Coordinates of C-alpha atoms in Angstrom, one line a residue:
Chain M
M1 CA -10.7 -16.7 18.0
M2 CA -12.9 -15.6 15.2
A3 CA -16.6 -16.4 14.8
D4 CA -17.6 -19.5 12.8
N5 CA -18.7 -17.4 9.8
K6 CA -15.4 -15.6 9.5
T7 CA -12.5 -17.4 7.7
Q8 CA -9.0 -16.9 6.6
S9 CA -9.3 -19.8 4.2
G10 CA -7.9 -19.0 0.8
L11 CA -6.1 -15.9 2.0
P12 CA -2.3 -15.6 1.6
P13 CA 0.2 -15.4 4.5
Y14 CA 0.4 -11.6 4.1
A15 CA -3.3 -11.1 4.7
R16 CA -3.3 -13.6 7.5
A17 CA -0.5 -11.8 9.2
L18 CA -2.4 -8.5 9.1
G19 CA -5.5 -10.3 10.6
I20 CA -7.6 -10.0 7.5
V21 CA -10.7 -12.3 7.4
I22 CA -13.5 -13.0 5.0
S23 CA -16.5 -12.0 7.0
D24 CA -19.4 -12.2 4.5
N25 CA -19.4 -14.4 1.4
S26 CA -23.2 -14.2 0.7
G27 CA -23.2 -11.4 -1.8
P28 CA -21.8 -11.1 -5.3
A29 CA -18.4 -10.3 -3.9
P30 CA -17.0 -11.3 -0.5
V31 CA -16.8 -8.6 2.2
I32 CA -13.5 -8.8 4.0
E33 CA -12.4 -7.1 7.2
M34 CA -9.3 -6.0 9.0
P35 CA -9.5 -5.5 12.7
F36 CA -7.3 -2.7 14.0
N37 CA -4.0 -3.9 15.4
D38 CA -0.5 -2.4 15.7
K39 CA 0.6 -4.0 12.4
V40 CA -1.7 -1.8 10.3
Q41 CA -1.1 1.5 12.1
G42 CA 0.6 4.3 10.4
R43 CA 1.0 7.7 12.0
P44 CA -0.4 7.7 15.5
G45 CA -4.2 7.3 15.5
Y46 CA -4.5 6.3 11.8
L47 CA -4.1 3.3 9.6
H48 CA -1.2 3.1 7.2
G49 CA -2.1 3.6 3.6
G50 CA -0.2 0.5 2.6
A51 CA -2.3 -1.7 5.0
I52 CA -5.5 -0.2 3.5
S53 CA -4.1 -0.9 0.0
G54 CA -3.5 -4.5 1.1
L55 CA -7.1 -4.9 2.3
L56 CA -8.4 -3.4 -1.0
E57 CA -6.2 -5.7 -3.1
M58 CA -7.4 -8.8 -1.1
A59 CA -11.0 -7.7 -1.7
A60 CA -10.4 -7.3 -5.4
V61 CA -8.8 -10.7 -5.6
A62 CA -11.6 -12.3 -3.7
A63 CA -14.1 -10.7 -6.0
I64 CA -12.3 -12.1 -9.1
H65 CA -11.9 -15.5 -7.7
K66 CA -15.6 -15.7 -6.9
A67 CA -16.5 -14.4 -10.4
L68 CA -14.2 -17.0 -12.0
A69 CA -15.7 -19.8 -9.8
E70 CA -19.2 -18.9 -10.9
R71 CA -18.1 -19.5 -14.4
S72 CA -16.4 -22.7 -13.4
S73 CA -13.2 -21.3 -14.7
D74 CA -9.8 -22.5 -13.5
A75 CA -8.0 -19.5 -14.9
S76 CA -5.4 -17.8 -12.8
I77 CA -4.8 -14.0 -12.5
K78 CA -1.9 -11.7 -12.7
Q79 CA -2.1 -8.2 -11.4
V80 CA -1.0 -5.5 -13.9
N81 CA -1.5 -2.3 -11.9
V82 CA -3.4 -0.6 -9.2
T83 CA -4.4 3.0 -8.4
V84 CA -5.4 3.8 -4.8
D85 CA -7.3 7.0 -3.8
F86 CA -7.1 7.9 -0.1
M87 CA -10.2 9.8 0.7
R88 CA -10.5 9.8 4.5
G89 CA -8.0 9.0 7.2
G90 CA -8.5 5.4 8.4
L91 CA -9.1 5.4 12.1
T92 CA -8.0 2.8 14.7
K93 CA -11.0 0.5 14.2
T94 CA -12.1 -2.4 12.0
T95 CA -12.0 -1.6 8.3
Y96 CA -14.2 -3.4 5.7
A97 CA -13.7 -3.8 2.0
A98 CA -15.4 -5.3 -1.0
G99 CA -14.4 -5.7 -4.6
H100 CA -16.5 -5.3 -7.7
V101 CA -15.6 -6.9 -11.0
V102 CA -16.6 -4.2 -13.4
R103 CA -15.8 -6.2 -16.5
M104 CA -14.5 -9.8 -16.9
G105 CA -13.1 -10.4 -20.3
R106 CA -11.2 -13.4 -21.8
T107 CA -7.8 -11.8 -21.3
M108 CA -8.3 -9.2 -18.6
A109 CA -10.5 -8.0 -15.8
N110 CA -11.3 -4.5 -14.7
V111 CA -11.9 -4.5 -10.9
E112 CA -12.5 -1.8 -8.3
A113 CA -12.7 -2.0 -4.5
L114 CA -13.9 0.2 -1.7
A115 CA -12.9 0.3 1.9
W116 CA -15.0 1.7 4.7
Q117 CA -15.3 1.7 8.5
D118 CA -18.6 2.7 10.2
D119 CA -20.5 3.7 7.0
R120 CA -20.3 1.9 3.7
E121 CA -21.6 5.1 2.0
K122 CA -18.5 7.0 3.3
P123 CA -15.5 5.0 1.9
I124 CA -12.1 5.9 3.3
S125 CA -10.3 4.6 0.3
R126 CA -10.9 3.1 -3.2
A127 CA -8.8 1.2 -5.7
Q128 CA -8.9 0.4 -9.3
M129 CA -7.0 -2.6 -10.7
H130 CA -6.3 -4.4 -14.0
Y131 CA -5.7 -8.1 -13.9
L132 CA -4.6 -10.5 -16.7
I133 CA -6.6 -13.7 -16.9
T134 CA -4.4 -16.6 -17.8
T135 CA -5.5 -20.1 -18.7
Q136 CA -3.1 -23.0 -18.6
Chain P
M1 CA 1.1 8.7 3.8
N2 CA -0.7 7.8 6.8
N3 CA 2.2 7.1 9.0
A4 CA 3.8 10.4 9.4
S5 CA 4.1 12.2 12.7
T6 CA 3.8 15.9 13.5
S7 CA 6.6 18.3 12.9
S8 CA 6.8 19.0 16.6
D9 CA 8.5 15.6 17.0
F10 CA 11.6 17.1 15.4
P11 CA 13.9 19.9 16.5
P12 CA 12.8 22.8 14.2
S13 CA 16.4 23.7 13.5
N14 CA 17.4 20.3 12.1
R15 CA 17.2 19.5 8.4
F16 CA 15.0 16.5 7.5
D17 CA 17.1 13.4 8.0
P18 CA 15.6 10.4 6.2
E19 CA 17.8 7.8 8.0
M20 CA 16.8 9.2 11.4
V21 CA 13.1 9.4 10.5
N22 CA 13.1 5.9 9.2
N23 CA 14.6 4.8 12.5
F24 CA 11.1 5.2 14.0
M25 CA 8.8 5.1 10.9
G26 CA 10.4 1.7 10.0
K27 CA 10.2 0.4 13.6
I28 CA 6.6 1.1 14.7
G29 CA 3.2 0.1 13.4
H30 CA 3.0 -1.1 9.8
G31 CA 6.5 0.1 9.0
G32 CA 7.7 -2.0 11.9
F33 CA 5.8 -5.1 10.8
L34 CA 7.4 -4.7 7.3
N35 CA 10.8 -3.9 9.0
M36 CA 11.6 -1.1 6.6
K37 CA 15.3 -0.3 6.3
Y38 CA 16.9 2.9 5.2
S39 CA 19.0 2.3 2.1
G40 CA 20.1 5.7 0.8
H41 CA 19.1 9.2 -0.3
G42 CA 19.9 12.2 -2.6
D43 CA 18.6 15.7 -2.9
D44 CA 15.2 14.6 -4.0
W45 CA 15.0 10.9 -3.4
V46 CA 15.0 8.4 -0.6
E47 CA 15.4 4.7 -0.9
L48 CA 14.1 2.1 1.6
A49 CA 14.2 -1.7 1.6
I50 CA 12.2 -4.6 2.9
D51 CA 13.6 -8.1 3.3
W52 CA 11.6 -11.1 2.0
R53 CA 9.7 -13.0 4.7
E54 CA 7.3 -15.9 4.6
D55 CA 4.5 -13.9 6.3
L56 CA 4.8 -11.2 3.5
V57 CA 4.0 -13.6 0.8
G58 CA 1.0 -12.9 -1.4
D59 CA 1.2 -16.0 -3.6
P60 CA 2.0 -19.1 -1.6
G61 CA 2.7 -21.1 -4.8
S62 CA 5.6 -18.9 -5.9
G63 CA 6.7 -17.2 -2.7
V64 CA 6.2 -13.8 -4.4
I65 CA 5.5 -11.1 -1.8
A66 CA 2.2 -9.4 -1.7
S67 CA 1.9 -6.4 -4.0
A68 CA 0.7 -4.3 -1.2
V69 CA 4.1 -4.7 0.5
V70 CA 5.6 -2.8 -2.5
I71 CA 2.8 -0.2 -2.2
S72 CA 3.7 0.4 1.5
L73 CA 7.4 0.6 0.7
L74 CA 6.9 3.1 -2.1
D75 CA 4.3 5.1 -0.1
N76 CA 6.9 5.6 2.7
A77 CA 9.8 6.2 0.3
T78 CA 8.0 8.8 -1.9
S79 CA 6.6 10.5 1.2
M80 CA 10.1 10.8 2.6
A81 CA 11.4 12.0 -0.8
L82 CA 9.0 14.9 -0.6
W83 CA 10.3 15.9 2.9
Q84 CA 13.8 15.4 1.7
R85 CA 13.2 17.8 -1.3
R86 CA 11.6 20.3 1.0
G87 CA 14.3 20.0 3.5
E88 CA 11.8 20.0 6.3
F89 CA 9.1 17.8 7.8
V90 CA 5.5 19.1 7.1
P91 CA 2.3 17.2 7.8
Q92 CA 1.1 15.5 4.6
V93 CA -1.0 12.6 3.5
T94 CA -1.2 10.5 0.3
M95 CA -3.9 11.6 -2.1
D96 CA -3.3 8.8 -4.6
L97 CA -0.7 6.3 -5.6
R98 CA -0.5 4.2 -8.7
L99 CA 1.7 1.2 -9.2
D100 CA 2.5 -0.7 -12.4
Y101 CA 3.8 -4.2 -11.8
L102 CA 6.4 -5.0 -14.5
R103 CA 7.4 -8.4 -13.0
P104 CA 7.1 -10.2 -9.7
S105 CA 9.7 -9.9 -6.9
P106 CA 11.3 -13.3 -6.7
S107 CA 11.0 -15.3 -3.5
G108 CA 13.7 -14.7 -1.0
Q109 CA 14.9 -11.4 -2.5
R110 CA 15.1 -8.0 -0.7
V111 CA 12.9 -5.3 -2.3
Y112 CA 14.2 -1.8 -2.6
G113 CA 11.8 1.1 -3.1
R114 CA 13.2 4.5 -4.4
G115 CA 10.9 7.4 -4.0
I116 CA 11.6 10.5 -6.1
C117 CA 9.9 13.9 -5.6
Y118 CA 10.0 15.7 -9.0
H119 CA 7.8 18.8 -8.2
I120 CA 6.3 20.6 -5.3
S121 CA 3.6 23.2 -5.4
R122 CA 2.4 25.1 -2.3
S123 CA 0.2 22.3 -1.2
V124 CA 0.8 19.3 -3.5
G125 CA 3.9 17.1 -3.9
F126 CA 4.3 15.1 -7.1
V127 CA 6.3 11.8 -6.8
R128 CA 7.5 8.8 -8.7
G129 CA 8.8 5.6 -7.4
I130 CA 10.8 2.6 -8.6
A131 CA 10.9 -0.8 -6.9
H132 CA 13.8 -3.2 -7.7
N133 CA 15.8 -6.1 -6.3
G134 CA 19.1 -4.3 -6.2
D135 CA 19.5 -3.3 -9.8
M136 CA 17.7 0.0 -10.7
D137 CA 18.0 -1.0 -14.4
D138 CA 15.8 -4.1 -13.7
P139 CA 12.8 -2.6 -12.0
L140 CA 9.9 -4.6 -10.8
A141 CA 7.4 -1.8 -10.4
Y142 CA 6.9 1.9 -11.2
A143 CA 4.8 4.2 -9.1
S144 CA 3.4 7.7 -9.4
G145 CA 1.4 9.6 -6.9
T146 CA 0.5 12.9 -5.2
F147 CA 0.6 14.0 -1.6
I148 CA -1.3 16.9 0.0
R149 CA 0.1 19.1 2.7
L150 CA -2.2 19.5 5.7
G151 CA -2.8 22.6 7.7
G152 CA -2.5 20.6 10.9
W153 CA -3.7 17.3 12.2
Q154 CA -4.9 18.3 15.6

């Protein structure tokens, strides 16, 4: 099983099924990770772009939730769109991702996320998303 | 797309066959996890589908599937549309893919992803995609993206 500091708490069934865990929640945005397994493999020897996209989206959502919690906001979010750049082939090893809330407004948030493997300075993929912020 | 295989896996004399290719792309790895099914094709398009499943849900409150499931579906469908338009299988990877989410995909409903290749240059393929629940006139997401042809993977 996973180490004590890693958790799937708060992650949806899709992320759990892919083995995604929150591994470091100490920074401004959580770092999440996806161990390599058959469910995330694309062409032989490489990750599937859709699985990388899933990891990026989970990182983005985790970053927004943390930003909202810091404002004691109970707002919910709705994704409007996403653009994913695939920059390097994802290899068959653990992949990490972290989101960054570039701007949090009253009605929308601009968020980006990076995914990397061995070296955070050499991302394999990045994503840019827009989310609607909705208060009940 | 990151889940292609090399052209040597196919008899060189055969025209690209999306149904046959999906028979393994939709059965192994991430495609197998999502259980992608062949749904149809034309000269420049390929449509695939994914059935709703509890472990694909991105929002437990509503049962809506994770948006990344739609990304994977359209990544595969648009990549195959490019091969379909070329008429042959060449090594390629996704450069970028954008999705606009018009509405959520309701809990329990099958999601269809139609990939359309509208232009090919020597090394770049330009694609669009539409995701829907069975009625193309009621789309849930639009996609656009580009693929780059590789000289060779090995």
